[in-house]
Coordinates of C-alpha atoms and ligand atoms in Angstrom, one line a residue:
X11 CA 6.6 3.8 38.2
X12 CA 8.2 6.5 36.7
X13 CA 6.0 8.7 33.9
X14 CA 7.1 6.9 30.3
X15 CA 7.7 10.2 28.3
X16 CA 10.6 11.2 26.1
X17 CA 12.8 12.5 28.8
X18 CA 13.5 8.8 30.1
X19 CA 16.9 7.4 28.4
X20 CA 16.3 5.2 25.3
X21 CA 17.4 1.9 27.2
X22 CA 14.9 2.7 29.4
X23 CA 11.9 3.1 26.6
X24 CA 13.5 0.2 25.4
X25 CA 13.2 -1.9 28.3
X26 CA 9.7 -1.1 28.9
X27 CA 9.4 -1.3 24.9
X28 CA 10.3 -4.9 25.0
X29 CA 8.6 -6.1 28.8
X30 CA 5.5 -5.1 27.4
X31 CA 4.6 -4.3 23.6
X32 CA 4.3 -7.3 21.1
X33 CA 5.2 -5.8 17.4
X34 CA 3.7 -6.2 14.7
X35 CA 5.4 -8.9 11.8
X36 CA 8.7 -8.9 14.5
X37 CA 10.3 -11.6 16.3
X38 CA 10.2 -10.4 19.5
X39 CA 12.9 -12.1 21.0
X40 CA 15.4 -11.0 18.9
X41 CA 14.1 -7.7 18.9
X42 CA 13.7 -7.0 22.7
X43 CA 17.8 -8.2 23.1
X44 CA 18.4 -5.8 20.3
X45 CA 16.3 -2.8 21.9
X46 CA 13.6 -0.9 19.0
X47 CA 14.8 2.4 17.6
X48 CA 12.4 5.2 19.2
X49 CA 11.0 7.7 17.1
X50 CA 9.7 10.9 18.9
X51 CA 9.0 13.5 16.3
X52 CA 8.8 14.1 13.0
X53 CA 8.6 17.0 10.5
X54 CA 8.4 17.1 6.7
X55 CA 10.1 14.2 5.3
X56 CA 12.5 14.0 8.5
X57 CA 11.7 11.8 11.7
X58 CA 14.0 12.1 15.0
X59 CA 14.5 9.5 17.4
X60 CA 15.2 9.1 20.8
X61 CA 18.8 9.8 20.4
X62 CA 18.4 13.0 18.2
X63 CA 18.9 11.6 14.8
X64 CA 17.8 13.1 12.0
X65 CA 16.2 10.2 9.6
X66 CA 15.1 10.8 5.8
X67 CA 11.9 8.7 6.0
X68 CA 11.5 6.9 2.4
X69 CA 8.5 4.8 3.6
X70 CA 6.8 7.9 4.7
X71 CA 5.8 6.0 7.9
X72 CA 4.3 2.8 6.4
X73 CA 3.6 4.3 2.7
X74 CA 0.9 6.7 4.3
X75 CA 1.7 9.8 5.3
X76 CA 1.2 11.7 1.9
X77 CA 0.9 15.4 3.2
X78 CA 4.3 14.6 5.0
X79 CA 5.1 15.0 8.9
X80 CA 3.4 18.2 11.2
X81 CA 0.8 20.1 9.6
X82 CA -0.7 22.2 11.8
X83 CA -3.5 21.8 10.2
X84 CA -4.5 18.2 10.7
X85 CA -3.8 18.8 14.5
X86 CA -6.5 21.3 14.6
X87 CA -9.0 19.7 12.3
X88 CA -9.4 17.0 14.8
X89 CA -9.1 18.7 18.0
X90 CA -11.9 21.1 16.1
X91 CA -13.9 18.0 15.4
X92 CA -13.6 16.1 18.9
X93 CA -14.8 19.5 20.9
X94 CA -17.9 19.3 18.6
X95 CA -18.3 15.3 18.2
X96 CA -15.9 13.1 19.2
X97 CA -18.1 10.3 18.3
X98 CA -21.0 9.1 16.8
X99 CA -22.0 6.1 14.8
X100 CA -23.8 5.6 11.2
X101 CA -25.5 2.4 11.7
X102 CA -29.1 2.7 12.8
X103 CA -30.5 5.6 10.3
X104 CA -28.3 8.3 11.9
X105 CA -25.3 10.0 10.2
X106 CA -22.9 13.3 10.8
X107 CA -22.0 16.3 8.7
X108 CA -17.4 14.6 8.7
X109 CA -18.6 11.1 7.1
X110 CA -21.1 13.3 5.0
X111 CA -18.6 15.6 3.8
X112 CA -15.7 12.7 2.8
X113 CA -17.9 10.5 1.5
X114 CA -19.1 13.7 -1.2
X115 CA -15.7 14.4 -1.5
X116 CA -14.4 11.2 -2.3
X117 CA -17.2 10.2 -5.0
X118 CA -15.7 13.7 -6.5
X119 CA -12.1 13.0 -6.5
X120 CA -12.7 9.2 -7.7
X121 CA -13.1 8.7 -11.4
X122 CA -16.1 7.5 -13.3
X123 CA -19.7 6.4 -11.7
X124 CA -17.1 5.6 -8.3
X125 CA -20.0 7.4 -6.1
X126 CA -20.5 5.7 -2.6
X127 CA -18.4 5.4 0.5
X128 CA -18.5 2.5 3.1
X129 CA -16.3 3.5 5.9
X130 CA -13.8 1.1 7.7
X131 CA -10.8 1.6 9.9
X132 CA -8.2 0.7 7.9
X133 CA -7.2 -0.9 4.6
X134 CA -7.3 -4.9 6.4
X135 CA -11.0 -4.0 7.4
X136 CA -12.0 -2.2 4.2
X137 CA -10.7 -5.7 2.0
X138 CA -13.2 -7.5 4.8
X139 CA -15.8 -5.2 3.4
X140 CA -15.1 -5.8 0.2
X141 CA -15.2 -9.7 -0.1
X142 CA -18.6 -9.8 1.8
X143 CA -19.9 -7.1 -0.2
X144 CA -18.8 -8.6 -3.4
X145 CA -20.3 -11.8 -2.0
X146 CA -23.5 -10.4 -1.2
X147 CA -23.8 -8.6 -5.0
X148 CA -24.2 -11.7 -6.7
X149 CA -26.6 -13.5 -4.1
X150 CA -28.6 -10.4 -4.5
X151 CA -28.6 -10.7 -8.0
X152 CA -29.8 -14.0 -7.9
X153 CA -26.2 -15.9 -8.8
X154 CA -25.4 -17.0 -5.2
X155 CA -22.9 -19.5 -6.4
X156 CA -20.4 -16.3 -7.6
X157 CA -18.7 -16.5 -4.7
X158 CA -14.8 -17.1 -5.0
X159 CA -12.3 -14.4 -5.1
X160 CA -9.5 -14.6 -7.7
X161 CA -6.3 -12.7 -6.3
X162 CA -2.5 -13.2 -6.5
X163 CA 0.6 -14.1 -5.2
X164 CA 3.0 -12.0 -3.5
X165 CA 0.0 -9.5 -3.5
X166 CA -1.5 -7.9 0.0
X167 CA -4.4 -7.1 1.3
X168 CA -4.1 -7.2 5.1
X169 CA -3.8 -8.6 7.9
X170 CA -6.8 -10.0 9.1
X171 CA -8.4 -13.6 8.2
X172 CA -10.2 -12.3 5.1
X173 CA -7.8 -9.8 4.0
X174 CA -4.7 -11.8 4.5
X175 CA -6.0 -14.7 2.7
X176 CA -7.0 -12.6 -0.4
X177 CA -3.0 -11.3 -0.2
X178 CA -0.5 -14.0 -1.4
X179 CA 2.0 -14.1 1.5
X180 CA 2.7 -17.7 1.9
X181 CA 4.6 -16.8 5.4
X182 CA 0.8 -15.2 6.4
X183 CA -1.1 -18.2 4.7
X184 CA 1.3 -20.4 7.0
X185 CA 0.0 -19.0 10.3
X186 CA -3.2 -19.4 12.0
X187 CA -5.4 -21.4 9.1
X188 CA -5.2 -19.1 5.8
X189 CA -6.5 -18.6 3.7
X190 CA -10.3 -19.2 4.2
X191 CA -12.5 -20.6 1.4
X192 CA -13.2 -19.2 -1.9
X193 CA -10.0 -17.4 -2.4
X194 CA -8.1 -18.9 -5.5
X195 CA -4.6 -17.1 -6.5
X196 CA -3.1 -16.1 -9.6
X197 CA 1.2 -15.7 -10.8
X198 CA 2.1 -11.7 -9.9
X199 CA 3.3 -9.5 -13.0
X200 CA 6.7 -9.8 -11.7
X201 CA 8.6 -9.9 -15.0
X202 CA 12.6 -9.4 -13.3
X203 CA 12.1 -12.2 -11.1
X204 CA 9.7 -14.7 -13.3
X205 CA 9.6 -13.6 -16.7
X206 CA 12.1 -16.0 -18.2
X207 CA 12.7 -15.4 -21.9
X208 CA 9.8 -13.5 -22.5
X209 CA 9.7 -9.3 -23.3
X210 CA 8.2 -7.8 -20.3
X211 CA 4.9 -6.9 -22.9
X212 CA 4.3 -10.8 -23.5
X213 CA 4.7 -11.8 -19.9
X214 CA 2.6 -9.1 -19.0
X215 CA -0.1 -10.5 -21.1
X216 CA 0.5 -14.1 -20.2
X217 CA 0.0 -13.5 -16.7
X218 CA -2.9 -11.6 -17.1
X219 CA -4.3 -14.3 -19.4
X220 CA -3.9 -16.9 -16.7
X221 CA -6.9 -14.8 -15.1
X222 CA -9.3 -15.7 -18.1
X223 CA -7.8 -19.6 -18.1
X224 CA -8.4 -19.8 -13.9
X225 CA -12.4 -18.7 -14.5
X226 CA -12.6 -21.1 -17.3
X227 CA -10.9 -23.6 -14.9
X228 CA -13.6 -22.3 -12.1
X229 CA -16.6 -21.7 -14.0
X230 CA -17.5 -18.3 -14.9
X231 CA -20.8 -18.9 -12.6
X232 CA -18.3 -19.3 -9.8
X233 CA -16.5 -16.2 -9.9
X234 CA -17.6 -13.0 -7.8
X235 CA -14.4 -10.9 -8.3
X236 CA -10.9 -10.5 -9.2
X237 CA -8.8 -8.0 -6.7
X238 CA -5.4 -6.6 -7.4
X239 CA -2.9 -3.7 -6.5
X240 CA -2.4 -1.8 -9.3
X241 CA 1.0 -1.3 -8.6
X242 CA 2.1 -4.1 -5.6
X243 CA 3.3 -2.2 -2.8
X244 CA 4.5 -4.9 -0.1
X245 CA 5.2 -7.7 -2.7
X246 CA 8.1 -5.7 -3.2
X247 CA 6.7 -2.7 -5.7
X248 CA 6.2 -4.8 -8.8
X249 CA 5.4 -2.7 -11.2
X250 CA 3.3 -4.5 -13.8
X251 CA 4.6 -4.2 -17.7
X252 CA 2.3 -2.0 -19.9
X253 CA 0.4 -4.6 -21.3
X254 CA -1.2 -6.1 -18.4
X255 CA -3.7 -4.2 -16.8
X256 CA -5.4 -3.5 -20.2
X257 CA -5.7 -7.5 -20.5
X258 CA -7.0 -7.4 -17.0
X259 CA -9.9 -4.7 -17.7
X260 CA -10.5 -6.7 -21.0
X261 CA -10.9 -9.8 -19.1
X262 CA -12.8 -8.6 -16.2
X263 CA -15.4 -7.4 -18.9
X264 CA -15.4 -10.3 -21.0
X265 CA -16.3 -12.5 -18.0
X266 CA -19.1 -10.5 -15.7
X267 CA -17.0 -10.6 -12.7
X268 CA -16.7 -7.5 -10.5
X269 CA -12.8 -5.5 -10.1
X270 CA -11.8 -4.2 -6.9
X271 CA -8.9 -2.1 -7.4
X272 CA -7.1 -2.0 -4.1
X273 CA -5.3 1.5 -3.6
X274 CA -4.8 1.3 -0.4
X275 CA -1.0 2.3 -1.4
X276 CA -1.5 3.4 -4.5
X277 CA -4.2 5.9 -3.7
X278 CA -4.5 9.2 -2.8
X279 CA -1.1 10.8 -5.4
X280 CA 1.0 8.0 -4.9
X281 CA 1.4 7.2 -9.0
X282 CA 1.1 10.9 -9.9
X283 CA -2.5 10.8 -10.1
X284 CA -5.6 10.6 -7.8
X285 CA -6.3 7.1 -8.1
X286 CA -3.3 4.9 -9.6
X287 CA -6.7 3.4 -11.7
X288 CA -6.6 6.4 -13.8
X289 CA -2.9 6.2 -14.3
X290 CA -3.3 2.6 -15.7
X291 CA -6.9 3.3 -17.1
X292 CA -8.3 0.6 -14.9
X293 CA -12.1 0.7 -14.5
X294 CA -12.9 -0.3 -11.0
X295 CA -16.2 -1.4 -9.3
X296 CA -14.4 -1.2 -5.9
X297 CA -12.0 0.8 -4.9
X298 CA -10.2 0.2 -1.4
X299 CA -8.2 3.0 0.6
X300 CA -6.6 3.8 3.7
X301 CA -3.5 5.2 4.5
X302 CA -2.8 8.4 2.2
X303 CA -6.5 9.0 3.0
X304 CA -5.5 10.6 6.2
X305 CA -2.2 10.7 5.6
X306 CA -1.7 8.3 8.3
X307 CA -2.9 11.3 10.8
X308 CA -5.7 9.2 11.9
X309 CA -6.5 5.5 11.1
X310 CA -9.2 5.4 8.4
X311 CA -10.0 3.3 5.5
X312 CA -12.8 2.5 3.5
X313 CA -14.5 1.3 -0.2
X314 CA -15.7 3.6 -2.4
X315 CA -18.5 1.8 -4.3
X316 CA -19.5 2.3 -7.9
X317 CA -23.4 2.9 -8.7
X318 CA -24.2 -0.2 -10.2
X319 CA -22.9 -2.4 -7.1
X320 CA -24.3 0.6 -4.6
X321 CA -27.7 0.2 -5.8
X322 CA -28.1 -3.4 -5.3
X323 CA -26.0 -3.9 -2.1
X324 CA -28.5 -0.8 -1.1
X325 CA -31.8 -2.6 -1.5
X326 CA -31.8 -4.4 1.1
X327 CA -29.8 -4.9 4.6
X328 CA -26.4 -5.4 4.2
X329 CA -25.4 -7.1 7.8
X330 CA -21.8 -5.6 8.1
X331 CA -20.3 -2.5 10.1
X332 CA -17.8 -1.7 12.5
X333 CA -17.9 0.6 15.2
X334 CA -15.7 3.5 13.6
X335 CA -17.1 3.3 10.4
X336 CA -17.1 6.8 9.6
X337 CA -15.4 7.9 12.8
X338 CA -16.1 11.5 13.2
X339 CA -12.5 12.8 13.9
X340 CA -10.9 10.2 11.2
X341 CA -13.6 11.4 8.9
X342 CA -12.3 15.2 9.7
X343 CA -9.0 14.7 9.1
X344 CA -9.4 13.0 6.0
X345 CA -11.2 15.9 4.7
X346 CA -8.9 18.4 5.5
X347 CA -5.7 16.3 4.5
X348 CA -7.5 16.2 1.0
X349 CA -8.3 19.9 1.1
X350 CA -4.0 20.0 1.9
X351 CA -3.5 17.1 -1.3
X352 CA -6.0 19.7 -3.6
X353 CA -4.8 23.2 -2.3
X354 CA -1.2 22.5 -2.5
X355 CA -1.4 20.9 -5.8
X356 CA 0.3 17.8 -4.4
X357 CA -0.5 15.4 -7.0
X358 CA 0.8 17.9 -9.6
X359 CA 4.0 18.2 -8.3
X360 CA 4.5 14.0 -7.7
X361 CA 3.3 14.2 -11.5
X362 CA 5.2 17.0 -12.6
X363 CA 8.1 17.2 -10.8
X364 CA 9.2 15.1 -7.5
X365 CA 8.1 11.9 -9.9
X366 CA 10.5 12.6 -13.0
X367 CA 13.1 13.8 -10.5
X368 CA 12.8 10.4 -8.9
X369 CA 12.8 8.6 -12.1
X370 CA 16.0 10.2 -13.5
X371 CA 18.2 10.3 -10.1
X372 CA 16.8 5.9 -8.9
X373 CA 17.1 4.9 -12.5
X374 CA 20.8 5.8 -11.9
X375 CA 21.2 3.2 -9.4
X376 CA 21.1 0.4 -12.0
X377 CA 24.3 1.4 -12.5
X378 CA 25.2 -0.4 -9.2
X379 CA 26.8 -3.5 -9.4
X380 CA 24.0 -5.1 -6.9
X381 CA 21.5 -3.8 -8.9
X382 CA 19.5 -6.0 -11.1
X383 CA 16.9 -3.4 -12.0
X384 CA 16.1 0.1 -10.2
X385 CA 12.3 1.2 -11.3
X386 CA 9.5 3.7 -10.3
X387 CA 6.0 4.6 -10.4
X388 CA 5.0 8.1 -9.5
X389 CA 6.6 8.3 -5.9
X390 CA 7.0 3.9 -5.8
X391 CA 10.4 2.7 -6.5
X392 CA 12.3 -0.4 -6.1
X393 CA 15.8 -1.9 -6.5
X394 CA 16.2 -5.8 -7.5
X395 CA 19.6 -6.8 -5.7
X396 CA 21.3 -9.3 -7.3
X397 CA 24.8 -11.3 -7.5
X398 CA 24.6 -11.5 -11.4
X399 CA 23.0 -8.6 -13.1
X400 CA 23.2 -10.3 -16.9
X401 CA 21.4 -13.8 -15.2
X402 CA 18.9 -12.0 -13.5
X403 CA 19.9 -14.3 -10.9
X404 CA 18.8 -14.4 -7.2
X405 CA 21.0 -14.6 -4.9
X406 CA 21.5 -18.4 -3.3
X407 CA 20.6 -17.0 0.2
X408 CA 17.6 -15.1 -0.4
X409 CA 17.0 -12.1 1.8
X410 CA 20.4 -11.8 3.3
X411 CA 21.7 -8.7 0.9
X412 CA 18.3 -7.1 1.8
X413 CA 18.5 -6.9 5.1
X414 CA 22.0 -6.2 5.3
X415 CA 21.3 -3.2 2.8
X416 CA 18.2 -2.3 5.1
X417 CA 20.5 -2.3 7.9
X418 CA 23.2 -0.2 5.9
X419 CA 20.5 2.5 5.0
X420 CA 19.2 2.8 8.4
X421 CA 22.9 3.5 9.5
X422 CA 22.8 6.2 7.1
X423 CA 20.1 7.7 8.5
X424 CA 17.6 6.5 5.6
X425 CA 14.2 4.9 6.0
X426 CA 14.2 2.0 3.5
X427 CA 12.9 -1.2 3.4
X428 CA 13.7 -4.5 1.9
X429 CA 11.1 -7.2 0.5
X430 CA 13.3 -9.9 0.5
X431 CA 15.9 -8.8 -1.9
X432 CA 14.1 -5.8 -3.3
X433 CA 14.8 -2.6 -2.0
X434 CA 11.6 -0.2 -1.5
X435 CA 11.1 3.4 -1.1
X436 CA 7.5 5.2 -0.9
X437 CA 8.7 8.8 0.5
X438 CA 6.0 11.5 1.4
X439 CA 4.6 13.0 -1.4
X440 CA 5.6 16.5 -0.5
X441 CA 9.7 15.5 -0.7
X442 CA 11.5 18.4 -2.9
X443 CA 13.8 17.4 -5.2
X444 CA 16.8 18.1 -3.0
X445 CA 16.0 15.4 -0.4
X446 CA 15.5 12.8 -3.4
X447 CA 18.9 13.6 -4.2
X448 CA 19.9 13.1 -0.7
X449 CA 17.8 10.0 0.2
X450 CA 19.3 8.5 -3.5
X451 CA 23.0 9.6 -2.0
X452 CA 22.4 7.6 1.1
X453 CA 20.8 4.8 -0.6
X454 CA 23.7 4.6 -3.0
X455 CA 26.0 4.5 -0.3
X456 CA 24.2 1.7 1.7
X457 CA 24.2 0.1 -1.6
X458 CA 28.5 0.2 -1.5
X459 CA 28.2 -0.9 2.1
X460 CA 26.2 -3.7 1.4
X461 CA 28.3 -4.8 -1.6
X462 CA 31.8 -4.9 0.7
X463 CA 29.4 -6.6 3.9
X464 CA 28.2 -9.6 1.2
X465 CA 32.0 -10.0 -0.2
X466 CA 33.0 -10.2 2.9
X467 CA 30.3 -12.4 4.2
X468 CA 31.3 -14.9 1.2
X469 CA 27.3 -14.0 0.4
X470 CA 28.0 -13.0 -3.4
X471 CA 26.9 -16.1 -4.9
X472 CA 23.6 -16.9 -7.0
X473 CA 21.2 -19.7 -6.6
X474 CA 21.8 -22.8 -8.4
Ligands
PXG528 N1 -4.0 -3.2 1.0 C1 -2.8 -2.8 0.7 C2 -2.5 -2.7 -0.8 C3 -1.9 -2.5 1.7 O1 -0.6 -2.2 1.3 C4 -3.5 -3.1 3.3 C5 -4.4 -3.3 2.3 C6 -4.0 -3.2 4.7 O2 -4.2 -2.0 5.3 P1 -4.1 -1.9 6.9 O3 -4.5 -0.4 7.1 O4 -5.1 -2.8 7.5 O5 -2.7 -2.2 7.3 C7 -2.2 -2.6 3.0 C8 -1.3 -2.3 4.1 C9 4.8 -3.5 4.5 C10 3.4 -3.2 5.0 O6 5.5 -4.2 5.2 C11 2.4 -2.8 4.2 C12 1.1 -2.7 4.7 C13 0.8 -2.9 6.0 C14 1.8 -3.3 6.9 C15 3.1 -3.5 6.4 O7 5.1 -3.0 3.5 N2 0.1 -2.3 3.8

């Protein structure tokens, strides 16, 4: 067989592409008579494919790579830390100077008494973490009937049995036996879609009241933890009104049940802070991450621990690991991505600049007649496409003008992606204001293109 590299022809990658390699959340069939778009290099906030198109990448890979595309530096940090130690583990009472050094610096960079790291390798495994260690806390402290996590719908979590049935996808749920027991889920903040009459600040508190009603439903002595997104990434980035996390917090210390923030998205600058908890003055027990940890450089993930939980998970065995907790060269990269973050004052400038130039040039969009709302968070935004802006109304085939707008963006050389009918973009952090004005140029005009596909499709009508 001939050497696969990126001199063969795209068909041919695409051939092999679709013989051989199953996708992640992708038909195969259809994709594999389609042929997958081949991405070879990347560089700032631009990705080139097989073809030698220059894409705008407003996912920033899959909401991960912070720092943006080709530092230098993050090559060299882990080729510098596999001469030295390519490997070594953390379980039985040994450790290494890379897990050492993130786990110091992330009880630094996380607010409050946030002081302990367990490693995983990714966001999925860190949520696995988290509902066993959650778990454990209570049957430690002598309340082993705490057991059931409260979560949400529309939210995610992961991918894996655990992790996916804490998230709220019901196409997930519908695969394979999810969720698992002792996961119960809440209504999402979600006030375009599901807020009815009510002011975004009363829905907000009404869905973060049905928290307190679901552990009086439970029994307060059932309850081990409540897990959110601050701000819901894959649901379609919902951002919640003002009101609700404040209800949350109130809730969650009203009723002795532990918080696990999941930032896994949100983390890491995303919102214009460190930690989107501090933005929304959420006080965490757990705090998940992954992706902008590394900036998607190397797969890493973990739970950073607050002292309270830390001290009784640590006194005794806690039966859970995983062979790259702590991985040496993740662990390296992470550290120097962060050293990047702090050096080049990234979060300042999502805060201070790329996040108000965001907010001015997307908010702009609602101006669209397919846009039903057009909101951000720090470097989060999302579109609500709709046939009837006044009604709030979805469309009567849902998903349809999403895709086709995902399609039209693409064509316009602009990573975007659609939740259904919500448009998403999560660009690196390091975009300048120029490119937001160019990736809000080409959104706009996949917008138009998707306007004139759904009249001409005969797709402009709402739902009954
Ligand atoms: N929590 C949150 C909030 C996430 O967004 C995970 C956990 C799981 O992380 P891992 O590393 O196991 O994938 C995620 C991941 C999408 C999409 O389509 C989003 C994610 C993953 C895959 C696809 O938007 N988020």
């Amino acid at each position: 067989m001939t050497a696969v590299s990126d001199n063969l022809p795209t068909a041919a990658l695409q051939r092999l592409d679709a013989a051989h390699h199953m996708h992640p959340f992708t038909a195969g069939a259809e994709l594999a008579a389609r042929g997958a778009r081949v991405i070879t290099r990347a560089d700032g906030v631009w990705l080139t494919d097989s073809e030698g198109n220059r894409i705008l990448d407003g996912m920033a890979g899959l909401w991960c790579v912070n720092v943006g595309y080709g530092r230098e530096e993050l090559a060299e940090a882990a080729a510098r830390q596999m001469r030295a130690l390519p490997y070594y583990n953390t379980f039985f009472q040994t450790t290494h100077v890379p897990a050492i050094a993130l786990a110091a610096k992330l009880a630094e960079l996380a607010p409050d008494d946030l002081n302990h790291v367990f490693f995983a390798g990714s966001g999925s495994e860190a949520n696995e973490t988290n509902i066993r260690m959650a778990r454990h806390y209570w049957a430690r402290k002598g309340k082993p009937g705490k057991q059931i996590i409260i979560s949400r719908r529309n939210a995610y979590h992961g991918s894996s049995m655990g992790s996916a049935s804490l998230g709220g996808m019901a196409g997930m749920h519908a695969q394979g036996g999810l969720p698992i027991p002792g996961i119960v889920h809440i209504d999402q903040p979600n006030w375009w879609a599901e807020g009815g009459e009510m002011s975004p600040e009363e829905f907000g508190r009404a869905r973060a009241r049905q928290l307190e009603e679901t552990i009086a439903a439970l029994g307060e002595d059932r309850v081990a933890a409540f897990i959110a997104e601050p701000v819901q990434g894959a649901g379609g980035v919902i951002i919640p009104p003002e009101s609700y996390w404040p209800e949350i917090q109130r809730i969650c210390d009203a009723h002795d049940i532990l918080l696990i923030a999941d930032e896994v998205i949100c983390g890491f600058g995303r919102t214009g802070e460190w930690f989107a908890s501090q933005s929304y003055r959420i006080r965490p027990h757990i705090v998940t991450v992954a992706k902008g940890l590394a900036s998607g450089y190397q797969p890493i993930g973990g739970s950073i621990v607050c002292d309270a939980v830390a001290e009784v998970i640590g006194g005794g065995e806690f039966n859970h690991g995983y062979t790259y907790s702590g991985h040496p060269v993740a662990c390296a990269v992470a550290l120097e991505n962060l050293r990047l973050l702090e050096e080049e004052r990234v979060v300042e400038h999502v805060r201070d600049t790329a996040a108000p130039h965001l907010a001015r040039a997307w908010a702009g969009l609602a101006d669209h007649p397919l846009v039903g709302e057009a909101v951000s968070r720090g470097l989060l935004a999302s579109l609500a496409l709709t046939p009837d802006k006044g009604a709030r109304a979805p469309f009567a085939e849902p998903g349809a003008a999403g895709l086709i707008c995902r399609e039209r963006a693409f064509a316009n050389n602009l990573v975007m992606r659609h939740v259904g009918d919500r448009m998403v973009i999560a660009p690196p952090l390091v975009i300048t204001p120029a490119e937001i004005d160019e990736l809000i140029a080409r959104a706009r005009a996949a917008l138009d293109e998707t306007h004139a596909a759904l009249d001409a499709r005969g797709l402009m009508g709402a739902a009954a």
